[in-house]
Coordinates of C-alpha atoms and ligand atoms in Angstrom, one line a residue:
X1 CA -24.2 88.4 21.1
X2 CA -20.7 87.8 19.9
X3 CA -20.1 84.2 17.6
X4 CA -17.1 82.3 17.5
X5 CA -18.4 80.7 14.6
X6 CA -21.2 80.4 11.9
X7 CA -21.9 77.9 9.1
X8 CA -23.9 79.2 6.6
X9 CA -26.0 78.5 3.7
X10 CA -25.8 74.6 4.3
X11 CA -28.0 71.8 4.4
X12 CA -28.4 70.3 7.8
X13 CA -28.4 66.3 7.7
X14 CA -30.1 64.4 10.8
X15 CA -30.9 61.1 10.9
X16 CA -33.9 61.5 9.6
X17 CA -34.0 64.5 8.0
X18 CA -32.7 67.4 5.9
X19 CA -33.2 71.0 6.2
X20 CA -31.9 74.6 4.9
X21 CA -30.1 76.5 8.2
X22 CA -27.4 78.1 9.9
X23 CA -25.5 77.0 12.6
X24 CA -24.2 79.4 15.4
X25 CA -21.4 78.4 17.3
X26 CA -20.2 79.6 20.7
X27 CA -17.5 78.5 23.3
X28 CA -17.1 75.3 21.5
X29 CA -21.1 74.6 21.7
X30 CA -23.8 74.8 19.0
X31 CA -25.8 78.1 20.6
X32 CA -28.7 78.0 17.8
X33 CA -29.5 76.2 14.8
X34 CA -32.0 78.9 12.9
X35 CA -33.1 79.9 9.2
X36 CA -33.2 83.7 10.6
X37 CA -30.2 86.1 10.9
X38 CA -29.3 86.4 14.6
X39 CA -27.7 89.6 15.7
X40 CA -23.6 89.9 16.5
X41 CA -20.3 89.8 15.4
X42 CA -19.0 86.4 14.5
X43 CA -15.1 85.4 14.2
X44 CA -15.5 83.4 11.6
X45 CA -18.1 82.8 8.7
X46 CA -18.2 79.2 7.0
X47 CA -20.0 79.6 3.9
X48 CA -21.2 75.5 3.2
X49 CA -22.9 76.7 0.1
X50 CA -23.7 73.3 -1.9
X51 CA -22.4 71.4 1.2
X52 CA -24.1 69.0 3.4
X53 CA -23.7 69.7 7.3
X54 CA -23.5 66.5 9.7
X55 CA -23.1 66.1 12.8
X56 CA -19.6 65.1 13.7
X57 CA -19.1 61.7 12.7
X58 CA -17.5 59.2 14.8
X59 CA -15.5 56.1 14.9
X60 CA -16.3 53.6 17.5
X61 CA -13.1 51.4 16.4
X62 CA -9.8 51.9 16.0
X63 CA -6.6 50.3 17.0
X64 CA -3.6 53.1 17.0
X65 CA -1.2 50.7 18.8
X66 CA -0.1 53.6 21.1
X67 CA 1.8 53.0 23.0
X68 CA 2.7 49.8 21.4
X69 CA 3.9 48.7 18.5
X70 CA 3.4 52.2 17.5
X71 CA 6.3 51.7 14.7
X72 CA 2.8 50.6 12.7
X73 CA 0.5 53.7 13.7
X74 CA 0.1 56.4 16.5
X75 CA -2.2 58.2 18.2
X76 CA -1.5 61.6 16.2
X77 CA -1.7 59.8 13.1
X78 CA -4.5 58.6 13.5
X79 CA -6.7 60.8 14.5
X80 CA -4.9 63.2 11.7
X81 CA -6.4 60.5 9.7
X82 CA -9.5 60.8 11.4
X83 CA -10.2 64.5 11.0
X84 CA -9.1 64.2 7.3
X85 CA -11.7 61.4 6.8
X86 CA -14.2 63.6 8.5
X87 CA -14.3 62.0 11.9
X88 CA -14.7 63.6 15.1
X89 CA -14.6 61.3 18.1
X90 CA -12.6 57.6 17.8
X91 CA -12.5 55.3 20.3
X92 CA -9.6 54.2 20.9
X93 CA -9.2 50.0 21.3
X94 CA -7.3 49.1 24.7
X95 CA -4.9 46.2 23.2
X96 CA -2.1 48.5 23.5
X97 CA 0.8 48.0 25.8
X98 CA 0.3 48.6 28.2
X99 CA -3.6 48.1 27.9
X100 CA -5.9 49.8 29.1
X101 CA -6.8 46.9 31.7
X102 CA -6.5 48.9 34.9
X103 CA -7.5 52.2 36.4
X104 CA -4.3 53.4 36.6
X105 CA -3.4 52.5 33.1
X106 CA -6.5 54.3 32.0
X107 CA -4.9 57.5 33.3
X108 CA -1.4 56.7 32.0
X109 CA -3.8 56.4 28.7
X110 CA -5.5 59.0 28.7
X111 CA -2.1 61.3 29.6
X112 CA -0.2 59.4 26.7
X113 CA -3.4 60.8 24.5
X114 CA -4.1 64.0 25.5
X115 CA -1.1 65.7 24.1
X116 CA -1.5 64.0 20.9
X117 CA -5.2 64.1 19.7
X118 CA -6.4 66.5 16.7
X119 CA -9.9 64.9 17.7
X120 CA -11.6 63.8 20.3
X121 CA -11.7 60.3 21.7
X122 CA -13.0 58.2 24.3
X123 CA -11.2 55.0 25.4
X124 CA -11.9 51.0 25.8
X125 CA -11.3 48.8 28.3
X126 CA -10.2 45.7 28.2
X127 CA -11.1 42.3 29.7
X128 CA -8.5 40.2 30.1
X129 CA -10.6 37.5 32.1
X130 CA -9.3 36.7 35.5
X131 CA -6.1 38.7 35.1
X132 CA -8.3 41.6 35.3
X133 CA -12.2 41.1 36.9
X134 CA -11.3 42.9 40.0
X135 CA -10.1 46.7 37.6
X136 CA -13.7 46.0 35.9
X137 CA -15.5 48.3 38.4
X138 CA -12.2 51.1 38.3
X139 CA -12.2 51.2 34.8
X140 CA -15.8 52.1 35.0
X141 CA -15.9 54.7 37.3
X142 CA -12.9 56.0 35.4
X143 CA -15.3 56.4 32.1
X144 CA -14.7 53.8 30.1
X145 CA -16.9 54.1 26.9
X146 CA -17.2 50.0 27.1
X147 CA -15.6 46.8 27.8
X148 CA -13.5 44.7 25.0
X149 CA -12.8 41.0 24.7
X150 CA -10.6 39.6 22.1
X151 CA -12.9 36.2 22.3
X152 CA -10.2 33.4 21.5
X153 CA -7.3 35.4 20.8
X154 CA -4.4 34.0 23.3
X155 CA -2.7 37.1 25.1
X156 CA 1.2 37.5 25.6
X157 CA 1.6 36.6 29.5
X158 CA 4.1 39.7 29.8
X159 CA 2.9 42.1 27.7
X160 CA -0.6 41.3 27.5
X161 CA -0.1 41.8 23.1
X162 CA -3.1 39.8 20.8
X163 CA -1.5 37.2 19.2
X164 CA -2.5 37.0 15.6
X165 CA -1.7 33.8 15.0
X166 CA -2.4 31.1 17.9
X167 CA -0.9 27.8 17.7
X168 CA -1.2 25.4 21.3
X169 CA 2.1 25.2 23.0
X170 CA 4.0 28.7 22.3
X171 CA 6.1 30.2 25.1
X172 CA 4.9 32.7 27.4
X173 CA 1.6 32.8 26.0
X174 CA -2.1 32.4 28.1
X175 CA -4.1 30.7 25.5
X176 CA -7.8 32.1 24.9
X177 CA -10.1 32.5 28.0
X178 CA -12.5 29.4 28.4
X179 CA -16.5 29.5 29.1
X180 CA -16.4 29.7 32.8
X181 CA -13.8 33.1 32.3
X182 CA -16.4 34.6 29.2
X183 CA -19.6 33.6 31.9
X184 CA -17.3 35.6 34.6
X185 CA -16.3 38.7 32.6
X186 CA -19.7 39.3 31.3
X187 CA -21.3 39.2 35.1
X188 CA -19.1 42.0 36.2
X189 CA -19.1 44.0 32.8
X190 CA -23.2 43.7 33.3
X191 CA -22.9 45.4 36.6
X192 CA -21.5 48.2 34.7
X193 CA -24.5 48.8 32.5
X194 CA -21.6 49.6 30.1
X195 CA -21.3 47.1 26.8
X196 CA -19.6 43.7 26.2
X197 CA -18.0 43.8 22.8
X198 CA -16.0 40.7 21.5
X199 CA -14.4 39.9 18.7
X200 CA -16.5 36.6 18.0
X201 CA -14.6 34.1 16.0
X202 CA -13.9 30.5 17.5
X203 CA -10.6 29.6 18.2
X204 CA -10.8 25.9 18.4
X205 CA -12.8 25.8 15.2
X206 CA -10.4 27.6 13.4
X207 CA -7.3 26.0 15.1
X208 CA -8.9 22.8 13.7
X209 CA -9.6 23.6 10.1
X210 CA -6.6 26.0 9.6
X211 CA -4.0 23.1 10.2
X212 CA -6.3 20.9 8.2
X213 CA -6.5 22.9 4.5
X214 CA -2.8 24.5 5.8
X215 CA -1.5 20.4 5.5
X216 CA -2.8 19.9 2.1
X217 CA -1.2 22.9 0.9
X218 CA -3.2 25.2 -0.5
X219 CA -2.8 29.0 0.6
X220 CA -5.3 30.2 -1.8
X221 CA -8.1 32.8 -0.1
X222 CA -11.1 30.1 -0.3
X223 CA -8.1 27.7 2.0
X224 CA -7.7 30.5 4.4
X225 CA -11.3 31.1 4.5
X226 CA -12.1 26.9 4.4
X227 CA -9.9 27.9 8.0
X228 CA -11.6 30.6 9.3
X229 CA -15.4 29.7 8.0
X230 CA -19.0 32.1 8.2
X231 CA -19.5 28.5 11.2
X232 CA -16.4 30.3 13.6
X233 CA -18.3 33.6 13.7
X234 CA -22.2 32.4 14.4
X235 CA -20.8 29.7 16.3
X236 CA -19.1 32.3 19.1
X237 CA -21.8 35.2 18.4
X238 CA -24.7 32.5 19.3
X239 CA -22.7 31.1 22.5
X240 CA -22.2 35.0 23.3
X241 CA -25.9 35.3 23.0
X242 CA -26.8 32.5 25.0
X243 CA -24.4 33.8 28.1
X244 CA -25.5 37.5 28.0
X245 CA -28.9 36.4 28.3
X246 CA -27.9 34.4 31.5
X247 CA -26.1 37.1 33.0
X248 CA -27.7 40.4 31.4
X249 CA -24.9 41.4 29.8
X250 CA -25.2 44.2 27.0
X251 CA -23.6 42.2 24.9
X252 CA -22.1 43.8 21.4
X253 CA -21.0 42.4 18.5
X254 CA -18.1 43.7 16.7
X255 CA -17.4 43.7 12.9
X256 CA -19.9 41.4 12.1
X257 CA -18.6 39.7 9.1
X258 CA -21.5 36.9 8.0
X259 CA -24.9 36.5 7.0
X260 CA -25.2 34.1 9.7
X261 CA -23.9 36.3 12.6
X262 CA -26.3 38.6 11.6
X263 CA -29.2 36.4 11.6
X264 CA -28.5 35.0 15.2
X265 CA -28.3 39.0 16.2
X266 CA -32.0 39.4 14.4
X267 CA -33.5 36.3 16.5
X268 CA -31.6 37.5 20.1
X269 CA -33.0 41.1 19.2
X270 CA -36.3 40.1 18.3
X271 CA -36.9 37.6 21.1
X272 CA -36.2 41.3 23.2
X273 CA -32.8 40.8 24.0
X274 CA -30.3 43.9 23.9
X275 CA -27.7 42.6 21.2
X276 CA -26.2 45.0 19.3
X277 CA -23.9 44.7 16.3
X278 CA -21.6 46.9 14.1
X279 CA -19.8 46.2 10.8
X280 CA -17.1 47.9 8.7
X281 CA -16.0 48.8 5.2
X282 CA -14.5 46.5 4.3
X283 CA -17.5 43.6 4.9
X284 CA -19.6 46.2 2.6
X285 CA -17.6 46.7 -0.4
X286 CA -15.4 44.0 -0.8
X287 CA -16.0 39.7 -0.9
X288 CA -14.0 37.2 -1.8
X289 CA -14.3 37.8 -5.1
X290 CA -12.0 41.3 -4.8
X291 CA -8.9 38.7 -3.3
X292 CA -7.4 38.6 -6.4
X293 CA -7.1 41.5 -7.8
X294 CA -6.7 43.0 -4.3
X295 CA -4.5 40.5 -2.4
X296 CA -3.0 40.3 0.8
X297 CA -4.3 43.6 1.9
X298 CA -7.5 42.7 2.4
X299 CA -6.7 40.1 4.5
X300 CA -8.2 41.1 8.0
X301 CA -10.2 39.2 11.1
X302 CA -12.8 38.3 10.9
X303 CA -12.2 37.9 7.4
X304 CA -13.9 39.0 4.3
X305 CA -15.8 36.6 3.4
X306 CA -19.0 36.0 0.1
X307 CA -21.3 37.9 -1.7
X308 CA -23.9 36.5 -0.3
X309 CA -22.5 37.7 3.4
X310 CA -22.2 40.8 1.5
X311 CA -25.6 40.9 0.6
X312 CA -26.9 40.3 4.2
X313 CA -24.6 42.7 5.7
X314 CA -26.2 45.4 3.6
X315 CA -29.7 44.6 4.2
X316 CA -28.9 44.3 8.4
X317 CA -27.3 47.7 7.8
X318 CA -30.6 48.8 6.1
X319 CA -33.4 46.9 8.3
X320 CA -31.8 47.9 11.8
X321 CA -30.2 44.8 12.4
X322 CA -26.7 46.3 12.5
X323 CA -26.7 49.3 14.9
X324 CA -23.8 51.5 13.2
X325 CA -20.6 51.4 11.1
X326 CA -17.1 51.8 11.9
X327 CA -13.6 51.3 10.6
X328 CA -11.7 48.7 12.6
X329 CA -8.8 50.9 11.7
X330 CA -5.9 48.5 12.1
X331 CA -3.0 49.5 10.1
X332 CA 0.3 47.0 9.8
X333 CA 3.4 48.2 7.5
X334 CA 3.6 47.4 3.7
X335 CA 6.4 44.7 4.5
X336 CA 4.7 43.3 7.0
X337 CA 1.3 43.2 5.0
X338 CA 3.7 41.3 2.2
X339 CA 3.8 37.4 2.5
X340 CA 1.5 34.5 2.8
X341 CA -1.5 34.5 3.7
X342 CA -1.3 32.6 6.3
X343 CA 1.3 34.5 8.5
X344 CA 0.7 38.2 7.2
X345 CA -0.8 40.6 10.0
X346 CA -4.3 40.7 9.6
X347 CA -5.9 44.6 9.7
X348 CA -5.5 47.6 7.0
X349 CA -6.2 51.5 7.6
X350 CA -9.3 52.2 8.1
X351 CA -10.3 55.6 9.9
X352 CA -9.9 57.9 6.8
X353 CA -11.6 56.1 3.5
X354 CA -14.7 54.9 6.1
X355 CA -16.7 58.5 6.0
X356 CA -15.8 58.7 1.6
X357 CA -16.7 55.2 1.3
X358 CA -20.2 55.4 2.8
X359 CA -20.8 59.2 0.8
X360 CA -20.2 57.0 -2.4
X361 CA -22.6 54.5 -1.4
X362 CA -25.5 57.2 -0.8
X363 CA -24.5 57.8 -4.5
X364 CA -25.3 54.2 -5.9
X365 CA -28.3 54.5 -4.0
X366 CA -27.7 52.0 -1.1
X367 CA -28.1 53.9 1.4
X368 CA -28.8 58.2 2.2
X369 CA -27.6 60.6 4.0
X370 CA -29.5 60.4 6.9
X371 CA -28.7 56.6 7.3
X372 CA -24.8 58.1 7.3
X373 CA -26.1 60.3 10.1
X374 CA -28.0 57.5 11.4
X375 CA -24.8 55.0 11.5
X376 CA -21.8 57.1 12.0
X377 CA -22.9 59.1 14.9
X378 CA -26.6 59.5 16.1
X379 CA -26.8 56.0 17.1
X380 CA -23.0 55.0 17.9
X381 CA -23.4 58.2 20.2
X382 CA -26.4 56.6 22.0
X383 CA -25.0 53.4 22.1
X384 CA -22.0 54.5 24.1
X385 CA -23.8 57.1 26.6
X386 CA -21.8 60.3 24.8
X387 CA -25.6 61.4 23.4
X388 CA -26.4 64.4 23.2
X389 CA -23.3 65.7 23.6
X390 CA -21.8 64.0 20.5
X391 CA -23.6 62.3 17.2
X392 CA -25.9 65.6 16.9
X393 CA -27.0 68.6 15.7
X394 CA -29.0 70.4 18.5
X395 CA -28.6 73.2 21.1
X396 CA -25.7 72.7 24.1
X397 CA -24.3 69.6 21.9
X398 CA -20.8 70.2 21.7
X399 CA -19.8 71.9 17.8
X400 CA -18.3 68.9 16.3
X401 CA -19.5 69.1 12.5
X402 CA -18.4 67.3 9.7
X403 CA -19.1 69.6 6.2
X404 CA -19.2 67.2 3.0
X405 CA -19.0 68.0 -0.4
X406 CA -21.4 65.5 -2.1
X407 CA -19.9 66.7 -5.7
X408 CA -16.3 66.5 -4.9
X409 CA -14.7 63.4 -6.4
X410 CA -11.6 61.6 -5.7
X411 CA -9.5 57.8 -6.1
X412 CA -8.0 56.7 -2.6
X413 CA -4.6 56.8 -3.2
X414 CA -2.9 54.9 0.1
X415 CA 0.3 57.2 -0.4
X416 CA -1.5 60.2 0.5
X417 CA -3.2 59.0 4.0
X418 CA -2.3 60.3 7.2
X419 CA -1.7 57.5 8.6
X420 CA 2.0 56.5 9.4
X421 CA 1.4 52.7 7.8
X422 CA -0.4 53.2 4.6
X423 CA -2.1 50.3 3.5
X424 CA -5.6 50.3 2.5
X425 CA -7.4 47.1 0.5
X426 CA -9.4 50.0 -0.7
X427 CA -6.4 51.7 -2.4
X428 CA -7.7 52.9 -6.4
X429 CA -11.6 53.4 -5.1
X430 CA -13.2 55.9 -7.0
X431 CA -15.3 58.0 -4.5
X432 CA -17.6 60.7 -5.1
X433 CA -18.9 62.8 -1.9
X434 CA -15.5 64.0 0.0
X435 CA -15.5 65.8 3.8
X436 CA -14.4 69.1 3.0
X437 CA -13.8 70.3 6.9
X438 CA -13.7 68.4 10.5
X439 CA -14.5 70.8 12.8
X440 CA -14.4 69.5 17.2
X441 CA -16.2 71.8 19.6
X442 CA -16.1 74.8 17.1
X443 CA -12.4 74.5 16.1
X444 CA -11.6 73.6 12.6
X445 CA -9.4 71.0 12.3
X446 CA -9.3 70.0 8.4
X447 CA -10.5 72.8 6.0
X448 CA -10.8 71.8 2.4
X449 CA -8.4 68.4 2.5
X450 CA -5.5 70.0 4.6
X451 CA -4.9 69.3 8.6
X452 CA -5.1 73.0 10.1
X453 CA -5.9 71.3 13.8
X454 CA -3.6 71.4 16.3
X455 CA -2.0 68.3 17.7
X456 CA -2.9 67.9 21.2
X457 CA -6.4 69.7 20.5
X458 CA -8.7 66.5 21.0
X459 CA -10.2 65.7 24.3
X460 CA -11.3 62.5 26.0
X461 CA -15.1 62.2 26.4
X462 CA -16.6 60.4 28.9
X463 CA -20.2 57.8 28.7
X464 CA -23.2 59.2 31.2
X465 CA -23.3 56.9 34.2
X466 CA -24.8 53.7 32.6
X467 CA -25.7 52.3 36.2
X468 CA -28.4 55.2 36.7
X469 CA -29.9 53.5 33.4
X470 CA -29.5 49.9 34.8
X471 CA -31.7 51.0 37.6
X472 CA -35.0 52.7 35.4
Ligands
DOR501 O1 -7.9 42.3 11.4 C1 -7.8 42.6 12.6 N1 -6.8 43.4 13.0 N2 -8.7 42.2 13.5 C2 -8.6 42.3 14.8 O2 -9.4 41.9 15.5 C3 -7.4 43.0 15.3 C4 -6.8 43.9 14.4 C5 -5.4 44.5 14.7 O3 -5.3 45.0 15.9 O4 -4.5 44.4 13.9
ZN502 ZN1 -10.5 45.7 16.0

């Protein structure tokens, strides 16, 4: 037998386990996974003496604004960033423009990104409530990994852009989608089998209290969160709840942000009802209490909100609750991140600290390595219908493997990311535990903190056919 590639003397990391093996490569596929020599030549020998091997870890979230405003980020930046943060698979957000609302955009998509992935990706789609119901169906059979809505974010009526900001009565602007739309989407995203993700903040709610503490002046962080309180998140999770269970919906929760979204997630879960939830980074490590030494970087959506959030968020991310962690990659330029509060950009970079972040965190003890495993690509894979191809270690998986050096330490300096906007709230973080190499379906594509990749390398990957499931 004749190897492509072998990675030797490592320890294997599952979610549940770690072992001493080897890994064989072949024609982009793991071929055997084995303690014992096996016979014949092999290209090339990784030696990941000391190291941990993962499966390839992967990034259900990120915005690269491409096309788009892609002056802010880009598709090859990104997943550069990606494979230098140890990531193998990103999904790729659909507010672009154009988004990825029909089939035909999906193709246009998925032609834009094929010639400029290092890694590989799978794509959204969006829901743009009755703009779009009738491209719901398309976009599935077209392999969308699963369906976003922007829940109370008004849309540009020409270019279909978020619009960060919201005030009733701008020009050209459809304001956010209203109960009957949400009731509408979710029917015809259920039929799909596929997930409902929204961004679950409430709109009027925080209409209302922003213009209230924004008229008595104050633009400190506990005003702009007085604005956009834990109430505008459990209030729109627990309405999301309530319609998914009427129209059986697989409803998901993005970037949980509050003890009390959480807690609504438990009760819908535990009553036996399929809600799943996610969170990133930046809800783990940081609270209000980081704004000011941090500032306006850290100013995202949902926002970052108390310790005691915090808290929560860590123990749903230990007890199940929350099913898996991703960035929310999102990055904005340095000027445009530079201002008040109130009108800055909400969103930093996200894709590349995520992987060192949650290493340093086995360190203090908060989580282990097989939780990493666990959140950042065995269950994200499953979640999404890309199991077993991605998110694991076994035999005919495809060889994506992240290698990490648990010893290797480093600060996250935003100068040196990938991306093309650098700015990180996390920038000055002490991390030990580094990925030393990215490698997608057997080719290396970061080796020891340099890109090797090529650009154009990454694939699309598509779900299984979710309706099969629907009908067991
Ligand atoms: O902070 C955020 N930034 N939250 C979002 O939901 C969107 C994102 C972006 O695209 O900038
Ligand atoms: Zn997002």
């Amino acid at each position: 037998m004749q190897w492509d590639l072998k990675i030797i003397n490592g320890t294997i990391v599952t979610g549940s386990a770690m072992y001493e093996a080897d890994v064989y490569v072949k024609e982009g596929k793991i071929a055997a996974i084995t303690k014992e020599q096996l016979q014949g030549a092999c290209t090339r020998v990784v030696d990941a003496e000391g190291k941990h091997v993962l499966p390839g870890l992967i990034d259900t979230h990120i915005h690269s604004r491409d096309p788009g405003p892609t002056y802010k980020e880009d598709f090859a930046h990104s997943t550069r960033a990606a494979a230098m943060g140890g990531i193998t698979t990103v999904f790729e957000m659909p507010n672009t423009n154009p988004p990825v609302n029909t089939p035909e955009n999906f193709d246009l998509q998925q032609r834009n990104l094929d010639e400029k992935a290092y890694v590989d990706y799978g794509l959204w789609g969006i829901c743009l409530g009755p703009m779009n119901l009738d491209s719901i169906q398309g976009l599935n059979d077209k392999g969308v990994i699963g369906f976003k809505f922007f829940w109370g974010y008004a849309v540009h009526e020409k270019t279909f852009q978020l619009l960060y900001n919201y005030e009733p009565g701008m020009d050209d602007v459809i304001p956010p989608f209203d109960d009957g739309d949400v009731l509408e989407m979710m029917e015809e995203v259920a039929k799909t089998g596929k997930r409902f993700a929204v961004h679950a903040e409430s709109s009027d709610l925080i209409q209302k209290l922003t213009s209230r503490v924004k008229d008595s002046g104050s633009d400190s962080y506990a005003a702009f969160l007085e604005g956009r309180p834990n109430l505008a998140e459990s209030l729109t999770v627990n309405k999301g709840i309530e319609l998914a269970k009427a129209t059986g919906a697989r409803l998901h929760i993005l970037h949980v942000s509050s003890e009390e979204g959480v807690t609504a997630v438990k009760r819908a879960q535990e009553e036996g009802y399929p809600i799943t939830v996610e969170t990133c980074p930046h809800y783990l490590f940081l609270s209000d209490e980081d704004y000011p030494a941090i500032g306006t970087s850290m100013k995202v959506y949902p926002p970052v909100k108390f310790k005691k959030d915090q808290d929560a968020i860590w123990e749903a991310v230990r007890n199940g609750t929350i099913s898996h962690i991703c960035s929310d990659h999102a990055p904005h330029t340095a000027e445009e991140k530079t201002g008040d509060l109130w009108s800055i950009p909400a969103g930093m970079c996200g894709v590349e600290t995520m992987v060192p972040l949650m290493l340093n965190a086995v360190h203090d003890g908060k989580i282990t390595l097989p939780d990493v495993v666990r959140l950042l690509a065995e269950t994200p894979a499953k979640l999404f219908g890309i199991h077993p191809q991605k998110g694991t270690l076994q035999v005919g998986a495809d060889a994506d493997v992240t290698i990490v050096d648990m010893n290797q330490e480093d600060k996250i300096d935003q100068e040196r990311l990938q991306s093309k906007s650098k700015v990180t709230a996390f920038d000055g973080f002490s991390v030990k535990g580094l990925p030393v190499m990215t490698i997608v379906r057997g080719n290396i594509v970061m080796d020891e903190r340099v890109i090797v990749g090529d650009q154009g390398g990454g694939r699309i990957v598509k779900p299984v056919e979710t309706r099969e499931i629907l009908r067991k």
